[in-house]
Structures are given as structure tokens and as C-alpha cells.
mmCIF file of C-alpha atoms in Angstrom:
data_model
loop_
_atom_site.group_PDB
_atom_site.id
_atom_site.type_symbol
_atom_site.label_atom_id
_atom_site.label_comp_id
_atom_site.label_asym_id
_atom_site.label_seq_id
_atom_site.Cartn_x
_atom_site.Cartn_y
_atom_site.Cartn_z
ATOM 1 C CA MET A 24 12.510 -0.817 30.190
ATOM 2 C CA PHE A 25 15.714 -2.283 28.835
ATOM 3 C CA LEU A 26 17.962 -0.031 30.766
ATOM 4 C CA ARG A 27 19.322 -1.838 33.764
ATOM 5 C CA SER A 28 21.072 0.911 35.646
ATOM 6 C CA ALA A 29 21.700 4.617 35.735
ATOM 7 C CA SER A 30 25.171 4.169 34.287
ATOM 8 C CA VAL A 31 23.862 2.211 31.326
ATOM 9 C CA ARG A 32 21.134 4.809 30.840
ATOM 10 C CA ASP A 33 23.716 7.571 30.881
ATOM 11 C CA ARG A 34 25.822 5.807 28.290
ATOM 12 C CA VAL A 35 22.821 5.267 26.026
ATOM 13 C CA LEU A 36 21.796 8.885 26.388
ATOM 14 C CA LYS A 37 25.328 9.912 25.510
ATOM 15 C CA ASN A 38 25.096 7.806 22.381
ATOM 16 C CA PHE A 39 21.787 9.426 21.537
ATOM 17 C CA GLU A 40 23.420 12.828 21.915
ATOM 18 C CA GLU A 41 26.216 11.786 19.618
ATOM 19 C CA GLY A 42 23.574 11.116 16.978
ATOM 20 C CA CYS A 43 24.069 7.398 16.555
ATOM 21 C CA PHE A 44 20.436 6.555 17.143
ATOM 22 C CA ILE A 45 19.258 9.278 14.751
ATOM 23 C CA SER A 46 21.832 8.143 12.229
ATOM 24 C CA GLY A 47 20.428 4.607 12.427
ATOM 25 C CA LEU A 48 16.917 5.972 12.131
ATOM 26 C CA LYS A 49 17.939 7.889 8.996
ATOM 27 C CA ALA A 50 19.487 4.741 7.557
ATOM 28 C CA SER A 51 16.124 3.032 7.995
ATOM 29 C CA MET A 52 14.385 5.439 5.595
ATOM 30 C CA PRO A 53 14.818 3.239 2.494
ATOM 31 C CA ILE A 54 13.406 0.332 4.503
ATOM 32 C CA VAL A 55 10.538 2.536 5.677
ATOM 33 C CA ALA A 56 9.770 3.480 2.071
ATOM 34 C CA GLY A 57 9.754 -0.190 1.156
ATOM 35 C CA TYR A 58 7.847 -1.434 4.174
ATOM 36 C CA LEU A 59 5.003 1.097 4.193
ATOM 37 C CA PRO A 60 3.285 0.056 0.941
ATOM 38 C CA ILE A 61 3.786 -3.642 1.617
ATOM 39 C CA ALA A 62 2.527 -3.265 5.196
ATOM 40 C CA ILE A 63 -0.506 -1.341 3.917
ATOM 41 C CA SER A 64 -1.089 -4.180 1.450
ATOM 42 C CA PHE A 65 -0.828 -6.685 4.297
ATOM 43 C CA GLY A 66 -3.384 -4.726 6.300
ATOM 44 C CA LEU A 67 -5.713 -4.618 3.298
ATOM 45 C CA ILE A 68 -5.377 -8.300 2.462
ATOM 46 C CA SER A 69 -5.660 -9.485 6.049
ATOM 47 C CA VAL A 70 -8.912 -7.609 6.586
ATOM 48 C CA GLN A 71 -10.185 -8.869 3.211
ATOM 49 C CA TYR A 72 -9.400 -12.412 4.377
ATOM 50 C CA GLY A 73 -11.722 -11.797 7.302
ATOM 51 C CA LEU A 74 -9.360 -10.961 10.171
ATOM 52 C CA SER A 75 -10.218 -8.001 12.364
ATOM 53 C CA PRO A 76 -8.081 -4.831 12.179
ATOM 54 C CA TYR A 77 -7.037 -5.471 15.786
ATOM 55 C CA MET A 78 -5.818 -9.007 14.978
ATOM 56 C CA THR A 79 -4.114 -7.761 11.798
ATOM 57 C CA ILE A 80 -2.145 -5.087 13.659
ATOM 58 C CA LEU A 81 -1.284 -7.600 16.393
ATOM 59 C CA ILE A 82 0.224 -9.965 13.791
ATOM 60 C CA SER A 83 2.508 -7.224 12.473
ATOM 61 C CA ALA A 84 3.396 -6.034 15.983
ATOM 62 C CA VAL A 85 4.419 -9.425 17.374
ATOM 63 C CA ILE A 86 5.620 -11.416 14.340
ATOM 64 C CA PHE A 87 7.233 -8.679 12.190
ATOM 65 C CA ALA A 88 8.118 -10.969 9.299
ATOM 66 C CA GLY A 89 6.653 -9.831 5.967
ATOM 67 C CA ALA A 90 6.017 -12.730 3.615
ATOM 68 C CA SER A 91 5.192 -15.231 6.344
ATOM 69 C CA GLN A 92 2.478 -12.903 7.657
ATOM 70 C CA PHE A 93 0.756 -12.921 4.264
ATOM 71 C CA VAL A 94 0.846 -16.696 4.239
ATOM 72 C CA LEU A 95 -0.312 -16.891 7.855
ATOM 73 C CA VAL A 96 -3.463 -14.865 7.232
ATOM 74 C CA SER A 97 -4.096 -16.779 4.012
ATOM 75 C CA LEU A 98 -3.890 -20.102 5.879
ATOM 76 C CA ILE A 99 -5.965 -18.847 8.801
ATOM 77 C CA SER A 100 -8.699 -17.759 6.406
ATOM 78 C CA SER A 101 -8.613 -21.151 4.657
ATOM 79 C CA GLY A 102 -9.283 -22.884 7.972
ATOM 80 C CA ALA A 103 -5.943 -24.660 8.065
ATOM 81 C CA GLY A 104 -6.022 -25.266 11.837
ATOM 82 C CA PHE A 105 -3.155 -24.662 14.275
ATOM 83 C CA TRP A 106 -0.126 -26.778 13.358
ATOM 84 C CA ASP A 107 0.064 -26.413 9.574
ATOM 85 C CA PRO A 108 0.203 -22.575 9.578
ATOM 86 C CA LEU A 109 2.622 -22.636 12.513
ATOM 87 C CA VAL A 110 5.017 -25.027 10.765
ATOM 88 C CA VAL A 111 4.823 -23.086 7.490
ATOM 89 C CA VAL A 112 5.502 -19.745 9.231
ATOM 90 C CA LEU A 113 8.439 -21.141 11.189
ATOM 91 C CA LEU A 114 9.900 -22.857 8.115
ATOM 92 C CA MET A 115 9.526 -19.662 6.096
ATOM 93 C CA ASN A 116 11.267 -17.617 8.762
ATOM 94 C CA PHE A 117 13.951 -20.192 9.425
ATOM 95 C CA ARG A 118 16.408 -18.309 7.217
ATOM 96 C CA HIS A 119 16.472 -15.650 9.951
ATOM 97 C CA ALA A 120 18.368 -18.149 12.079
ATOM 98 C CA PHE A 121 21.399 -17.539 9.875
ATOM 99 C CA TYR A 122 21.310 -13.773 10.180
ATOM 100 C CA GLY A 123 22.158 -13.775 13.889
ATOM 101 C CA PRO A 124 25.589 -15.426 13.689
ATOM 102 C CA SER A 125 26.617 -13.160 10.814
ATOM 103 C CA PHE A 126 25.270 -10.057 12.546
ATOM 104 C CA ALA A 127 26.927 -11.023 15.853
ATOM 105 C CA ARG A 128 30.373 -10.838 14.239
ATOM 106 C CA LYS A 129 29.804 -7.118 13.645
ATOM 107 C CA LEU A 130 29.178 -6.403 17.322
ATOM 108 C CA SER A 131 31.759 -6.367 20.079
ATOM 109 C CA PRO A 132 30.790 -8.068 23.380
ATOM 110 C CA ASP A 133 32.949 -5.438 25.086
ATOM 111 C CA HIS A 134 30.585 -2.686 23.963
ATOM 112 C CA ALA A 135 27.248 -4.331 24.747
ATOM 113 C CA ARG A 136 24.612 -1.642 25.280
ATOM 114 C CA PHE A 137 21.324 -3.479 24.904
ATOM 115 C CA PRO A 138 19.976 -6.941 25.746
ATOM 116 C CA ARG A 139 20.610 -9.481 22.968
ATOM 117 C CA ALA A 140 16.856 -10.162 22.791
ATOM 118 C CA TRP A 141 16.212 -6.529 21.854
ATOM 119 C CA LEU A 142 18.749 -6.632 19.046
ATOM 120 C CA ALA A 143 17.527 -9.976 17.690
ATOM 121 C CA ALA A 144 13.834 -9.029 17.677
ATOM 122 C CA GLY A 145 14.066 -6.809 14.597
ATOM 123 C CA LEU A 146 16.433 -8.897 12.516
ATOM 124 C CA THR A 147 14.380 -9.048 9.317
ATOM 125 C CA ASP A 148 15.769 -9.535 5.800
ATOM 126 C CA GLU A 149 15.980 -5.820 5.034
ATOM 127 C CA VAL A 150 17.270 -4.775 8.475
ATOM 128 C CA PHE A 151 19.918 -7.470 8.349
ATOM 129 C CA ALA A 152 21.049 -6.508 4.841
ATOM 130 C CA THR A 153 21.141 -2.778 5.661
ATOM 131 C CA SER A 154 22.964 -3.266 8.953
ATOM 132 C CA LEU A 155 25.595 -5.493 7.386
ATOM 133 C CA SER A 156 26.304 -2.921 4.704
ATOM 134 C CA HIS A 157 26.475 0.030 7.151
ATOM 135 C CA LEU A 158 27.762 -1.284 10.495
ATOM 136 C CA SER A 159 31.397 -1.399 9.484
ATOM 137 C CA LYS A 160 31.250 2.379 8.971
ATOM 138 C CA VAL A 161 29.897 2.972 12.495
ATOM 139 C CA ASN A 162 32.167 3.285 15.525
ATOM 140 C CA GLU A 163 32.269 -0.086 17.288
ATOM 141 C CA GLN A 164 31.136 1.470 20.569
ATOM 142 C CA HIS A 165 27.975 2.885 19.014
ATOM 143 C CA ARG A 166 26.919 0.088 16.713
ATOM 144 C CA GLU A 167 24.164 -1.253 18.931
ATOM 145 C CA THR A 168 22.634 2.205 19.360
ATOM 146 C CA TRP A 169 22.842 2.812 15.621
ATOM 147 C CA TYR A 170 21.235 -0.568 14.942
ATOM 148 C CA SER A 171 18.463 0.210 17.447
ATOM 149 C CA GLY A 172 17.577 3.310 15.440
ATOM 150 C CA LEU A 173 17.545 1.237 12.266
ATOM 151 C CA GLN A 174 15.256 -1.458 13.593
ATOM 152 C CA ILE A 175 12.903 0.958 15.366
ATOM 153 C CA GLY A 176 12.425 2.854 12.084
ATOM 154 C CA ALA A 177 11.690 -0.353 10.201
ATOM 155 C CA TYR A 178 9.410 -1.771 12.897
ATOM 156 C CA THR A 179 7.416 1.451 13.232
ATOM 157 C CA ALA A 180 6.876 1.626 9.474
ATOM 158 C CA TRP A 181 5.692 -1.978 9.405
ATOM 159 C CA VAL A 182 3.180 -1.623 12.240
ATOM 160 C CA VAL A 183 1.920 1.832 11.204
ATOM 161 C CA GLY A 184 1.593 0.722 7.577
ATOM 162 C CA THR A 185 -0.389 -2.331 8.656
ATOM 163 C CA ALA A 186 -2.683 -0.151 10.750
ATOM 164 C CA ILE A 187 -3.271 2.208 7.817
ATOM 165 C CA GLY A 188 -4.140 -0.703 5.518
ATOM 166 C CA ALA A 189 -6.304 -2.493 8.064
ATOM 167 C CA ILE A 190 -8.296 0.555 9.117
ATOM 168 C CA SER A 191 -8.690 2.220 5.720
ATOM 169 C CA SER A 192 -9.252 -0.918 3.645
ATOM 170 C CA GLY A 193 -12.841 -0.034 2.797
ATOM 171 C CA GLN A 194 -11.904 3.307 1.270
ATOM 172 C CA ILE A 195 -8.704 2.280 -0.562
ATOM 173 C CA THR A 196 -10.119 -0.780 -2.306
ATOM 174 C CA HIS A 197 -12.908 1.265 -3.879
ATOM 175 C CA LEU A 198 -10.343 2.689 -6.309
ATOM 176 C CA PRO A 199 -10.535 0.327 -9.321
ATOM 177 C CA ILE A 200 -6.802 0.265 -10.136
ATOM 178 C CA VAL A 201 -5.885 -0.336 -6.482
ATOM 179 C CA HIS A 202 -8.520 -3.062 -6.268
ATOM 180 C CA GLN A 203 -6.853 -4.876 -9.183
ATOM 181 C CA ALA A 204 -3.291 -4.066 -8.148
ATOM 182 C CA ILE A 205 -3.510 -5.535 -4.637
ATOM 183 C CA HIS A 206 -4.193 -8.947 -6.171
ATOM 184 C CA PHE A 207 -0.737 -8.785 -7.684
ATOM 185 C CA ILE A 208 1.143 -7.376 -4.688
ATOM 186 C CA LEU A 209 2.123 -10.802 -3.388
ATOM 187 C CA PRO A 210 3.312 -12.324 -6.678
ATOM 188 C CA ALA A 211 5.241 -9.099 -7.347
ATOM 189 C CA LEU A 212 6.774 -9.148 -3.866
ATOM 190 C CA PHE A 213 7.837 -12.793 -4.137
ATOM 191 C CA MET A 214 9.198 -12.241 -7.648
ATOM 192 C CA ALA A 215 11.276 -9.298 -6.403
ATOM 193 C CA LEU A 216 12.469 -11.244 -3.334
ATOM 194 C CA LEU A 217 13.329 -14.191 -5.548
ATOM 195 C CA LEU A 218 15.508 -11.932 -7.692
ATOM 196 C CA GLU A 219 17.082 -10.583 -4.487
ATOM 197 C CA PHE A 220 17.954 -14.014 -3.084
ATOM 198 C CA THR A 221 18.581 -16.066 -6.174
ATOM 199 C CA SER A 222 22.045 -16.449 -7.568
ATOM 200 C CA ARG A 223 23.159 -18.345 -10.657
ATOM 201 C CA ASN A 224 24.003 -21.296 -8.383
ATOM 202 C CA SER A 225 20.477 -21.552 -7.015
ATOM 203 C CA LEU A 226 18.570 -21.536 -10.315
ATOM 204 C CA ILE A 227 18.031 -25.301 -10.210
ATOM 205 C CA LEU A 228 16.838 -25.018 -6.613
ATOM 206 C CA VAL A 229 14.300 -22.386 -7.650
ATOM 207 C CA PHE A 230 13.167 -24.492 -10.601
ATOM 208 C CA VAL A 231 12.734 -27.612 -8.437
ATOM 209 C CA ALA A 232 10.891 -25.725 -5.691
ATOM 210 C CA ALA A 233 8.571 -24.004 -8.184
ATOM 211 C CA SER A 234 7.892 -27.174 -10.193
ATOM 212 C CA VAL A 235 7.199 -29.394 -7.190
ATOM 213 C CA THR A 236 4.960 -26.728 -5.656
ATOM 214 C CA ALA A 237 3.011 -26.353 -8.914
ATOM 215 C CA ILE A 238 2.530 -30.128 -9.207
ATOM 216 C CA MET A 239 1.615 -30.539 -5.536
ATOM 217 C CA PHE A 240 -0.802 -27.635 -5.805
ATOM 218 C CA PHE A 241 -3.046 -29.770 -8.026
ATOM 219 C CA VAL A 242 -3.291 -32.629 -5.535
ATOM 220 C CA LEU A 243 -2.800 -31.058 -2.106
ATOM 221 C CA PRO A 244 -4.026 -28.008 -0.187
ATOM 222 C CA THR A 245 -1.937 -24.855 -0.520
ATOM 223 C CA TYR A 246 -0.484 -25.076 2.970
ATOM 224 C CA GLN A 247 0.847 -28.580 2.269
ATOM 225 C CA ALA A 248 1.982 -27.994 -1.312
ATOM 226 C CA MET A 249 4.098 -25.001 -0.309
ATOM 227 C CA PRO A 250 6.322 -26.692 2.343
ATOM 228 C CA ILE A 251 6.738 -29.812 0.167
ATOM 229 C CA GLY A 252 7.935 -27.683 -2.750
ATOM 230 C CA MET A 253 10.183 -25.678 -0.462
ATOM 231 C CA LEU A 254 11.795 -28.759 1.095
ATOM 232 C CA ALA A 255 12.250 -30.348 -2.346
ATOM 233 C CA GLY A 256 14.046 -27.213 -3.553
ATOM 234 C CA ALA A 257 16.308 -27.057 -0.514
ATOM 235 C CA LEU A 258 17.061 -30.792 -0.759
ATOM 236 C CA SER A 259 17.995 -30.404 -4.427
ATOM 237 C CA MET A 260 20.580 -27.822 -3.384
ATOM 238 C CA SER A 261 22.134 -29.977 -0.677
ATOM 239 C CA TRP A 262 22.086 -32.964 -3.041
ATOM 240 C CA ARG A 263 24.009 -30.987 -5.672
ATOM 241 C CA LYS A 264 26.466 -29.567 -3.133
ATOM 242 C CA PRO A 265 27.487 -32.505 -0.953
ATOM 243 C CA ALA A 266 29.355 -32.012 2.289
ATOM 244 C CA HIS A 267 33.112 -31.552 2.121
ATOM 245 C CA GLY A 268 33.860 -31.327 5.820
ATOM 246 C CA MET B 13 -10.189 -21.112 12.947
ATOM 247 C CA ALA B 14 -12.486 -19.120 15.217
ATOM 248 C CA ASN B 15 -9.801 -17.286 17.188
ATOM 249 C CA PRO B 16 -6.233 -17.440 15.895
ATOM 250 C CA LEU B 17 -4.770 -15.539 18.849
ATOM 251 C CA TRP B 18 -2.779 -18.487 20.230
ATOM 252 C CA LEU B 19 -1.476 -19.348 16.769
ATOM 253 C CA ILE B 20 -0.284 -15.750 16.332
ATOM 254 C CA ILE B 21 1.383 -15.710 19.760
ATOM 255 C CA VAL B 22 3.159 -19.054 19.262
ATOM 256 C CA ALA B 23 4.229 -18.066 15.720
ATOM 257 C CA ALA B 24 5.593 -14.801 17.119
ATOM 258 C CA ILE B 25 7.537 -16.579 19.872
ATOM 259 C CA GLY B 26 8.875 -19.125 17.391
ATOM 260 C CA THR B 27 9.936 -16.438 14.923
ATOM 261 C CA PHE B 28 11.631 -14.467 17.686
ATOM 262 C CA LEU B 29 13.490 -17.538 18.974
ATOM 263 C CA GLN B 30 14.708 -18.321 15.454
ATOM 264 C CA ARG B 31 16.306 -14.882 15.381
ATOM 265 C CA PHE B 32 17.445 -14.777 18.984
ATOM 266 C CA ILE B 33 18.948 -18.202 19.783
ATOM 267 C CA PRO B 34 21.562 -18.399 16.978
ATOM 268 C CA PHE B 35 22.445 -14.739 17.541
ATOM 269 C CA PHE B 36 22.775 -15.224 21.304
ATOM 270 C CA ILE B 37 24.832 -18.416 20.991
ATOM 271 C CA SER B 38 27.074 -16.917 18.341
ATOM 272 C CA HIS B 39 27.536 -13.708 20.281
ATOM 273 C CA THR B 40 28.399 -15.438 23.546
ATOM 274 C CA THR B 41 30.549 -18.258 22.187
ATOM 275 C CA GLY B 42 31.896 -16.675 19.029
ATOM 276 C CA LYS B 43 31.797 -20.065 17.332
ATOM 277 C CA ARG B 44 31.706 -20.114 13.576
ATOM 278 C CA ARG B 45 29.463 -22.223 11.426
ATOM 279 C CA ASN B 46 30.789 -25.030 9.267
ATOM 280 C CA ARG B 47 29.486 -23.854 5.902
ATOM 281 C CA ASN B 48 30.452 -27.113 4.205
ATOM 282 C CA SER B 49 28.083 -29.362 6.140
ATOM 283 C CA TRP B 50 25.114 -30.933 4.372
ATOM 284 C CA TRP B 51 22.722 -29.464 6.921
ATOM 285 C CA GLU B 52 24.066 -25.944 6.430
ATOM 286 C CA THR B 53 23.702 -26.250 2.661
ATOM 287 C CA PHE B 54 20.159 -27.509 3.075
ATOM 288 C CA LEU B 55 19.219 -24.650 5.403
ATOM 289 C CA GLU B 56 20.909 -22.156 3.112
ATOM 290 C CA GLY B 57 18.541 -23.245 0.344
ATOM 291 C CA ILE B 58 15.387 -22.971 2.460
ATOM 292 C CA GLY B 59 14.987 -19.200 1.911
ATOM 293 C CA PRO B 60 15.104 -19.078 -1.917
ATOM 294 C CA ALA B 61 13.133 -22.349 -2.147
ATOM 295 C CA ALA B 62 10.415 -20.937 0.124
ATOM 296 C CA ILE B 63 10.146 -17.780 -1.942
ATOM 297 C CA ALA B 64 9.979 -19.744 -5.223
ATOM 298 C CA SER B 65 7.187 -21.893 -3.783
ATOM 299 C CA LEU B 66 5.377 -18.820 -2.522
ATOM 300 C CA LEU B 67 5.556 -17.193 -5.932
ATOM 301 C CA ILE B 68 3.812 -20.201 -7.467
ATOM 302 C CA ILE B 69 1.231 -20.346 -4.680
ATOM 303 C CA SER B 70 0.473 -16.634 -4.885
ATOM 304 C CA LEU B 71 0.161 -16.732 -8.682
ATOM 305 C CA SER B 72 -2.211 -19.672 -8.366
ATOM 306 C CA SER B 73 -4.272 -18.361 -5.459
ATOM 307 C CA ASP B 74 -4.324 -14.574 -5.616
ATOM 308 C CA VAL B 75 -4.402 -13.964 -9.371
ATOM 309 C CA HIS B 76 -7.504 -15.402 -10.989
ATOM 310 C CA ILE B 77 -6.425 -15.969 -14.572
ATOM 311 C CA GLN B 78 -9.565 -16.328 -16.648
ATOM 312 C CA SER B 79 -8.564 -14.911 -20.055
ATOM 313 C CA THR B 80 -5.616 -14.498 -22.406
ATOM 314 C CA PHE B 81 -5.555 -10.832 -21.515
ATOM 315 C CA GLN B 82 -4.937 -11.657 -17.843
ATOM 316 C CA VAL B 83 -2.078 -13.961 -18.834
ATOM 317 C CA ILE B 84 -0.580 -11.001 -20.724
ATOM 318 C CA ALA B 85 -1.137 -8.760 -17.690
ATOM 319 C CA VAL B 86 0.639 -11.242 -15.387
ATOM 320 C CA LEU B 87 3.568 -11.711 -17.780
ATOM 321 C CA ALA B 88 3.905 -7.962 -18.349
ATOM 322 C CA ALA B 89 3.814 -7.268 -14.615
ATOM 323 C CA LEU B 90 6.420 -9.956 -13.898
ATOM 324 C CA CYS B 91 8.652 -8.444 -16.600
ATOM 325 C CA VAL B 92 8.255 -5.015 -14.994
ATOM 326 C CA VAL B 93 9.236 -6.459 -11.595
ATOM 327 C CA PHE B 94 12.277 -8.087 -13.173
ATOM 328 C CA LEU B 95 13.383 -4.926 -14.975
ATOM 329 C CA ALA B 96 12.722 -2.645 -12.008
ATOM 330 C CA LYS B 97 14.664 -4.955 -9.691
ATOM 331 C CA LYS B 98 17.586 -5.157 -12.097
ATOM 332 C CA LEU B 99 17.657 -1.439 -12.915
ATOM 333 C CA MET B 100 16.736 0.118 -9.550
ATOM 334 C CA GLY B 101 17.658 -2.605 -7.111
ATOM 335 C CA GLY B 102 14.958 -2.198 -4.465
ATOM 336 C CA VAL B 103 12.393 -4.841 -3.606
ATOM 337 C CA ALA B 104 9.733 -2.304 -2.671
ATOM 338 C CA ILE B 105 9.793 -0.217 -5.847
ATOM 339 C CA ALA B 106 9.841 -3.331 -8.031
ATOM 340 C CA THR B 107 6.865 -4.729 -6.132
ATOM 341 C CA LEU B 108 4.884 -1.516 -6.415
ATOM 342 C CA LEU B 109 5.627 -1.025 -10.109
ATOM 343 C CA GLY B 110 4.675 -4.623 -10.912
ATOM 344 C CA ALA B 111 1.402 -4.376 -9.007
ATOM 345 C CA THR B 112 0.626 -0.993 -10.570
ATOM 346 C CA VAL B 113 1.220 -2.280 -14.104
ATOM 347 C CA TYR B 114 -0.985 -5.290 -13.416
ATOM 348 C CA GLY B 115 -3.706 -3.051 -11.973
ATOM 349 C CA LEU B 116 -3.501 -0.626 -14.905
ATOM 350 C CA ILE B 117 -3.698 -3.377 -17.550
ATOM 351 C CA CYS B 118 -6.644 -5.088 -15.857
ATOM 352 C CA TRP B 119 -8.391 -1.758 -15.338
ATOM 353 C CA ALA B 120 -7.816 -0.771 -18.999
ATOM 354 C CA TYR B 121 -9.094 -4.178 -20.154
ATOM 355 C CA GLY B 122 -12.181 -3.799 -17.979
ATOM 356 C CA SER B 123 -12.811 -0.320 -19.434
ATOM 357 C CA LEU B 124 -12.776 -1.518 -23.052
#
């Protein structure tokens, strides 16, 4: 549906034949291995929060943004209304806005194969990180095809994993260790992501965000405590690193 | 909320636009960001700050700490996540190992 003409289709098919798409798909395997268990956990948790399997799979299919999906279903189940969950999800995913400009530098406008919307749709944390580390090794002409393979692999794993979790939740949670372990999936995921994103320079930011969130948690609902803590952390960083230009 | 369909659709559109618009503008204009601006520094901090806040929220909401043993389970699991992330590098494996250790400790405690 993205192919505008026969010539474009021919070029894409040629790229497929040259193995760029498959190469991108292969590069997505570590992401697939990471996404599947977390997506299954999301499916499990979402259904446990009271959302239907259909709605759970729809969330993964159209939003495709890990941590914010967990928070979204948590806020929906707490009866948070429309605007608060929306603002929290958009604030959480706002970091994605910085991936595009960095990713765009790796692609040549002269070798555009796919619509920009297609390429941007799958720009998650893991896809962005993997593409940045691999794209320079891919021929400039074939980068978009390679990247398409990467993001299709990641997206498929996320949606299929969610479906597995959502549909099989009744059976999986009967295992006692799994029943206990899924309660710790989210803290473990956020701890691991924190270690991924946090540098020595952002330790104070993390401390401020965590402290303010913990304090606010005692006096405000979760969906208000979280953005206040987040904004306080980000403000502490900009306060410590004033503008030079 | 009785039917969150519209919330999901609007959140999906918003998330997509956050990925698409800066990418599209950057790709078509080739302009570079001014990394020294206050706004850029603030936005740069949003990601780690959000994750730190989420860690606190998830520890407070999802893990029901009712005994000293559960505190030990949480601390042990967080240590496992830290070590796995440092030694093996991946987010997924660290997450799984941490959750598994927590599940095993709680299960063993419940079996005593």
C-alpha cells in the first residue's frame, strides 16, 4: 500500500532480492527476544487490569510504545478519565521526538524508498538504538529497506507477544512463580531502562525525579504524582545546565 | 472509563506524531538542533526523569510490600537487574532475571 508506482515497487523488490530487508529482519532478532516477554507481560497485566484481549492487542498495534502502554492501562483501570492518561502517555513518549532528527541524518533524501510516515512509525527506543548502531554499515541506497525489516521484526514481536499474553493470561498466571514474577516485571523493566538511559551526569536528575514522585505519591493520585516528579527531574537538569547559546 | 477506545486512538496518533514530525522536518530541511538551549536540555532530561518516576510508581503500586521478607525480595531482585544489565547489557534479559528472582524468592517464602 506504500508503493506508489511500478518503478518504486521494482526498486523495492530489487532491494528485497539483495537481502537488505532480510538482513534488517535478522538484526531485529535481539529486539524480538527482548520484546516478546515484555509484550506477553503487557498482555497479561492489561487483561488483569480489566481490559479485553481485543482492546489490549489494539493498544500494542496502534501505540507501539512499551512503558507508556503499561502506564496507560494502569491509568485506565484506575478510572483516570481522558486527559490525564493522554498527557502522561504523550509526555512519556516525548523523548521519541528526538530520535527522528538523529535518525534522519543517517538517511539520504536522494535514496528515499518509503514514505517518511512509515519509517517514523516504528521508531521506538530499541529500534532507534539498533538502527543507529547498524545503519552506517549498510549501503546508503538500501538503508530504508534494511530499517523496514528491522522495524517490522520488532513490531511483529510486540503485537504477537501482546496477543499471547492477553489470550493465554488465565493459564500462565496459574503458575505460582509466574504469578509472583509478573508483579515485578514493571519495576525490573524500569530499573533496567533507567540503567540504560542514566549517565553519571543525570544522577541528580534521577534522584530529584524519584524523590519528588515518592513524596507526591503520598498526597496525589499516581497519574498526577508521576508527571510532577518527571517534570521536577527534567527541570533540575536544565537548571544545572543553563543555556550557553 | 467505560470505553477507552478514543483515548487509545488519540494516544496512538499523538505518539506517532511525536515520532513523525521531528523526523519529517529534520529530513526535509536538514536543520540541526541547538543542543545548548535550555529547552533542549529540559527535553533531554524528560526520558530518564520519566523512567525514574515510573520506577517509584511501579514499586509503590505493583509490589505490595507487607513483610521484611518482601523488602529483601525487592532489593535482591533490583540487585539482580543491576548486575545483569551491567554484565550482559540487555534490557530484556535483566528484566526477566529480576522478575524471576523476585518470583522465586516470594514463592520460596510462601512455601515455607
